[in-house]
Amino acid sequence: MKISILDDYFDTLRTLDCFRKLAGHDVTIWNDHLQDVDALAERLCDTEALVLIRERTQIRTSLLERLPDLRLISQRSVYPHIDIDACTRLGIIVSSSQHADTPSYAAAELTWGLVLAAMRAIPQQMAALKAGHWQIGVGHTLRGKTLGIYGYGRIGAVVAGYGKAFGMNVLVWAREPALAKARADGYATATSKAEFFEQCDVMSLHMRLVDATRGIVTASDLARMKPTALLVNTSRAPLIEPNALVNALRAGRPGMAAVDVFEKEPLRDVNDPLLTMDNVVATPHIGYVSRDEYEIQFTDIFDQIVAYARGQLANVVNPDVLGSTALRKMPTPKAAR
């Protein structure tokens, strides 16, 4: 099969052990980022299987309709960047493992790194030191403070464990089934959303971005936070109402933020408020960007392609396409060759 891989910024994938799974296929890897439809259509004109790295490139109808040979999109995790209805209409299978039983330790570790960096102003202290200044302020320790986990799923549970190890009081807010799981794991749960935001010294978001969670953190929620509190978001920027975080930081509640995700990615605007505010620590969506995490993720992604090449299917997220007359021709099963 002719396989194209987009947005491998540092040409990492061909160095992974799991890349050998694609041996025998015609693989092209692109290391730059494009969103221009004309340029992408030309680049992918004869692609049969398309590999995506998370949500780096938007795959919409205007592009899909210009890719006549595309049969499979293979990726991992959620897919708000893919027009699933258009894929189904055009006969393109979308395979995406949801890794329900494998937390992203890379994302959890980055979350904790951001907590420490923001509470102790590590980036600001480093910048000052390089500029010839010796200490620029007094930071905050974590022990004895309240760590709020908003969304107690795979990653949230891991981060809660880090908080416990640091001597923090962990408080959870989530849907009732997740609250029950948190209580079973020995953590306290808030009695209301308002109480949760009022009590947290550090509050970390750990939810998938779906219609029900978009804008789930409101301006009024943020206004309840302590002026000394830190909000951490390594999940998705649209979990917070548009502009609410910047306005809240300017108003002083919460007093700090640490973010790995943005409304528009990749973020190129050096004047974006989240990059210019002294009370913000920001990283360029690197929560999942580690060699170990890549090995896990792309094992799944490449396995989906290998299965498809054998005439089998794995982790199909648009099953309606399978019974459609529009379904593009699949490979002949290996056993029948």
XYZ file of C-alpha atoms in Angstrom:
337
model
C 0.000 0.000 0.000
C 1.014 3.601 -0.537
C 1.116 5.152 2.928
C 1.590 8.821 3.796
C 2.460 10.101 7.267
C 1.884 13.765 8.039
C 3.468 16.120 10.559
C 6.378 14.007 11.818
C 8.180 17.213 12.788
C 11.493 15.667 13.847
C 11.523 12.620 11.521
C 11.132 10.378 14.550
C 8.813 7.635 13.335
C 11.267 5.863 11.045
C 13.600 5.454 14.051
C 10.998 3.624 16.174
C 11.072 -0.159 16.536
C 7.413 -0.367 15.504
C 8.157 1.291 12.143
C 9.326 -2.115 10.935
C 5.673 -3.131 10.880
C 5.331 -1.135 7.654
C 8.118 -3.014 5.868
C 7.121 -3.819 2.306
C 4.816 -0.833 1.978
C 5.525 2.377 0.092
C 5.815 4.897 2.926
C 6.279 8.665 2.558
C 6.870 10.766 5.668
C 6.348 14.517 5.722
C 8.218 16.507 8.363
C 6.646 19.917 7.802
C 3.123 21.090 8.615
C 0.614 22.059 5.941
C -3.021 23.021 6.240
C -3.499 24.477 2.762
C -6.007 22.204 1.024
C -4.520 22.575 -2.460
C -1.032 21.707 -1.242
C -2.278 18.749 0.813
C -4.389 17.445 -2.067
C -1.360 17.466 -4.335
C 0.828 15.870 -1.685
C -1.663 13.072 -0.926
C -3.165 12.581 -4.383
C -2.270 8.874 -4.663
C -2.238 7.996 -0.961
C -4.122 4.839 0.026
C -3.537 4.903 3.783
C -3.048 8.142 5.696
C -1.373 8.243 9.122
C -2.153 11.188 11.362
C -0.284 12.319 14.435
C -3.081 13.314 16.765
C -4.900 16.489 15.680
C -2.037 18.253 13.932
C -3.783 18.419 10.539
C -7.465 19.076 9.885
C -8.948 16.469 7.530
C -12.151 17.992 6.174
C -14.526 17.454 3.268
C -12.769 19.874 0.929
C -9.612 17.766 1.178
C -11.178 14.308 1.355
C -13.122 14.853 -1.876
C -9.819 15.377 -3.698
C -8.196 12.125 -2.539
C -9.694 9.461 -4.809
C -7.301 6.678 -3.771
C -7.611 7.144 -0.019
C -9.116 4.064 1.639
C -7.946 4.242 5.259
C -7.093 6.880 7.850
C -5.174 5.408 10.763
C -4.530 7.289 13.993
C -4.941 7.038 17.765
C -7.239 8.737 20.274
C -10.054 11.209 19.594
C -10.770 12.612 16.144
C -12.423 16.065 16.210
C -10.068 17.052 13.376
C -11.519 14.465 10.967
C -14.835 14.895 9.145
C -16.134 11.409 9.959
C -19.418 11.898 8.070
C -17.524 12.841 4.911
C -15.277 9.798 5.284
C -18.325 7.554 5.568
C -20.007 9.165 2.566
C -16.859 8.791 0.473
C -16.194 5.188 1.536
C -13.083 5.855 3.616
C -12.499 3.791 6.766
C -11.242 5.606 9.853
C -9.415 3.443 12.404
C -8.510 4.959 15.761
C -7.576 3.022 18.864
C -9.036 4.657 21.961
C -6.434 3.044 24.286
C -9.034 2.672 27.037
C -6.751 0.590 29.240
C -3.452 2.418 28.726
C -3.016 5.807 30.411
C -0.608 8.246 28.821
C 2.104 8.382 31.437
C 3.892 10.884 29.214
C 0.970 13.318 29.498
C 0.644 12.707 33.234
C 4.358 13.325 33.763
C 4.259 16.544 31.748
C 1.269 17.667 33.804
C 3.297 17.224 36.958
C 6.285 18.928 35.398
C 4.106 21.944 34.635
C 2.735 21.966 38.177
C 6.242 22.102 39.627
C 7.454 24.595 37.034
C 4.578 27.001 37.666
C 4.487 26.739 41.457
C 8.220 27.380 41.735
C 8.379 29.773 38.721
C 11.171 27.660 37.249
C 11.069 29.089 33.679
C 10.948 32.650 35.012
C 13.806 32.024 37.443
C 15.883 30.473 34.653
C 15.265 33.417 32.336
C 16.181 35.867 35.077
C 19.345 33.964 35.965
C 20.446 34.012 32.330
C 19.813 37.752 32.320
C 22.102 38.257 35.310
C 19.525 38.388 38.107
C 19.851 36.239 41.231
C 16.373 35.155 42.404
C 13.276 37.079 41.364
C 10.685 35.993 43.890
C 9.357 33.386 46.304
C 7.586 30.262 45.068
C 5.041 27.854 46.545
C 5.475 24.306 47.827
C 2.894 21.590 47.181
C 2.810 19.568 50.374
C -0.385 20.100 52.359
C -2.146 21.945 49.549
C -5.261 20.782 47.691
C -4.841 19.237 44.262
C -8.058 19.252 42.261
C -8.509 16.632 39.558
C -11.316 17.584 37.171
C -12.134 14.389 35.291
C -11.031 11.190 36.964
C -10.096 9.005 34.012
C -6.896 7.202 33.073
C -4.612 10.231 33.195
C -6.408 12.009 36.008
C -6.000 8.974 38.245
C -2.247 8.878 37.587
C -1.857 12.590 38.337
C -3.849 12.115 41.545
C -1.291 9.502 42.561
C 1.538 11.961 41.938
C -0.235 14.497 44.141
C -0.608 11.952 46.926
C 3.100 11.108 46.692
C 3.886 14.817 47.141
C 1.763 14.999 50.276
C -1.117 16.895 48.699
C -4.786 16.579 49.593
C -6.462 15.267 46.454
C -9.996 16.440 45.638
C -11.896 15.106 42.616
C -14.785 16.463 40.567
C -16.220 14.468 37.665
C -19.319 12.572 36.540
C -20.803 10.318 39.190
C -19.309 7.025 37.927
C -15.843 8.606 37.993
C -16.490 10.117 41.419
C -17.392 6.651 42.704
C -14.139 5.296 41.266
C -12.170 8.123 42.921
C -13.793 7.408 46.270
C -13.008 3.719 45.878
C -9.371 4.698 45.261
C -9.340 6.607 48.528
C -9.698 10.188 47.308
C -12.063 12.887 48.535
C -14.698 14.183 46.149
C -16.288 17.618 46.056
C -19.968 18.046 46.874
C -20.418 20.565 44.065
C -18.582 22.110 41.159
C -18.544 25.466 42.948
C -16.944 23.952 46.047
C -14.357 22.237 43.883
C -13.171 25.444 42.220
C -13.179 27.336 45.513
C -11.029 24.810 47.389
C -8.329 23.906 44.870
C -4.809 25.268 45.208
C -3.833 23.434 42.028
C -6.539 22.334 39.599
C -5.766 20.059 36.644
C -8.127 19.262 33.751
C -8.298 15.663 32.531
C -11.210 15.174 30.145
C -11.753 14.259 26.530
C -13.023 17.059 24.323
C -16.530 16.098 23.177
C -19.683 18.150 22.708
C -20.652 17.659 26.363
C -17.292 18.921 27.685
C -16.675 21.820 25.310
C -16.624 24.977 27.427
C -17.312 22.972 30.575
C -15.044 25.332 32.549
C -16.749 28.721 32.554
C -15.672 32.230 33.454
C -17.752 32.022 36.617
C -15.966 28.787 37.582
C -12.573 30.441 37.229
C -13.722 33.483 39.204
C -14.261 31.180 42.203
C -10.618 30.124 42.297
C -8.140 31.465 44.831
C -5.844 34.314 43.746
C -2.947 32.018 44.679
C -4.317 29.031 42.736
C -2.853 27.368 39.650
C -4.924 25.992 36.761
C -3.249 23.312 34.618
C -4.544 22.206 31.227
C -2.777 19.417 29.361
C -6.032 18.069 27.880
C -7.674 20.406 25.346
C -8.001 24.197 25.256
C -11.725 24.260 24.312
C -12.612 22.603 27.615
C -12.456 26.206 28.848
C -14.822 28.856 27.492
C -13.188 30.973 24.766
C -11.131 33.831 26.247
C -12.209 32.915 29.782
C -8.758 31.836 30.967
C -6.917 34.929 29.758
C -9.573 37.215 31.237
C -9.508 35.299 34.526
C -5.729 35.515 34.786
C -5.873 39.244 34.163
C -8.493 39.520 36.900
C -6.273 37.537 39.285
C -8.403 34.412 39.788
C -6.689 32.042 39.352
C -3.308 33.592 39.954
C -1.413 31.275 37.622
C -1.880 28.892 34.716
C 0.214 26.169 33.101
C -0.964 25.076 29.666
C 0.161 22.641 26.996
C -2.817 23.181 24.672
C -4.204 26.117 22.725
C -7.294 27.100 20.766
C -5.275 27.158 17.549
C -2.385 24.775 16.997
C 0.374 25.061 16.049
C 0.493 28.423 17.804
C 2.785 30.775 15.893
C 1.652 34.118 17.313
C 4.360 35.192 19.759
C 2.017 37.932 20.969
C -0.655 35.512 22.135
C -1.533 36.516 25.730
C -0.760 33.056 27.080
C 2.809 33.468 25.808
C 3.322 36.968 27.132
C 1.784 36.816 30.619
C 4.266 36.468 33.486
C 1.892 34.205 35.436
C 1.670 31.554 32.701
C 3.940 28.613 31.940
C 3.277 27.270 28.440
C 4.538 24.354 26.355
C 3.718 23.480 22.694
C 1.382 20.469 23.131
C 4.131 18.047 24.070
C 2.176 16.004 26.602
C 2.308 12.905 24.418
C 5.565 13.759 22.642
C 8.107 11.299 24.013
C 9.849 8.401 22.300
C 8.315 5.907 24.722
C 4.794 7.246 24.138
C 5.340 7.327 20.370
C 6.353 3.672 20.450
C 3.090 2.780 22.205
C 0.890 4.970 20.032
C 2.341 4.075 16.664
C 2.355 0.381 17.428
C -1.436 0.704 17.511
C -1.555 2.949 14.449
C 0.654 0.705 12.330
C -1.136 -2.442 13.525
C -4.361 -0.954 12.166
C -2.729 -0.534 8.761
C -1.252 -4.031 8.802
C -4.667 -5.466 9.636
C -6.299 -3.512 6.823
C -3.648 -4.661 4.329
C -4.609 -8.232 5.270
C -8.241 -7.533 4.520
C -9.112 -7.217 8.208
C -10.395 -4.299 10.250
C -9.409 -2.826 13.607
C -10.842 -0.014 15.725
C -13.188 1.315 13.043
C -14.905 4.474 14.291
C -17.301 4.849 11.336
C -18.772 1.327 11.016
C -21.607 2.578 8.778
C -19.090 2.791 5.953
C -18.681 -0.982 5.920
C -22.136 -1.629 4.503
C -22.035 1.288 2.117
C -21.828 0.947 -1.642
C -19.332 3.827 -1.458
C -16.793 1.692 0.455
C -13.566 1.815 -1.481
C -12.030 -1.475 -2.484
C -10.190 -3.183 0.335
C -7.124 -5.394 -0.136
C -7.715 -9.063 -0.824
C -7.329 -11.058 2.422
C -3.841 -12.538 2.638
C -5.126 -16.059 2.996
C -6.925 -15.797 -0.355
C -3.862 -14.724 -2.321
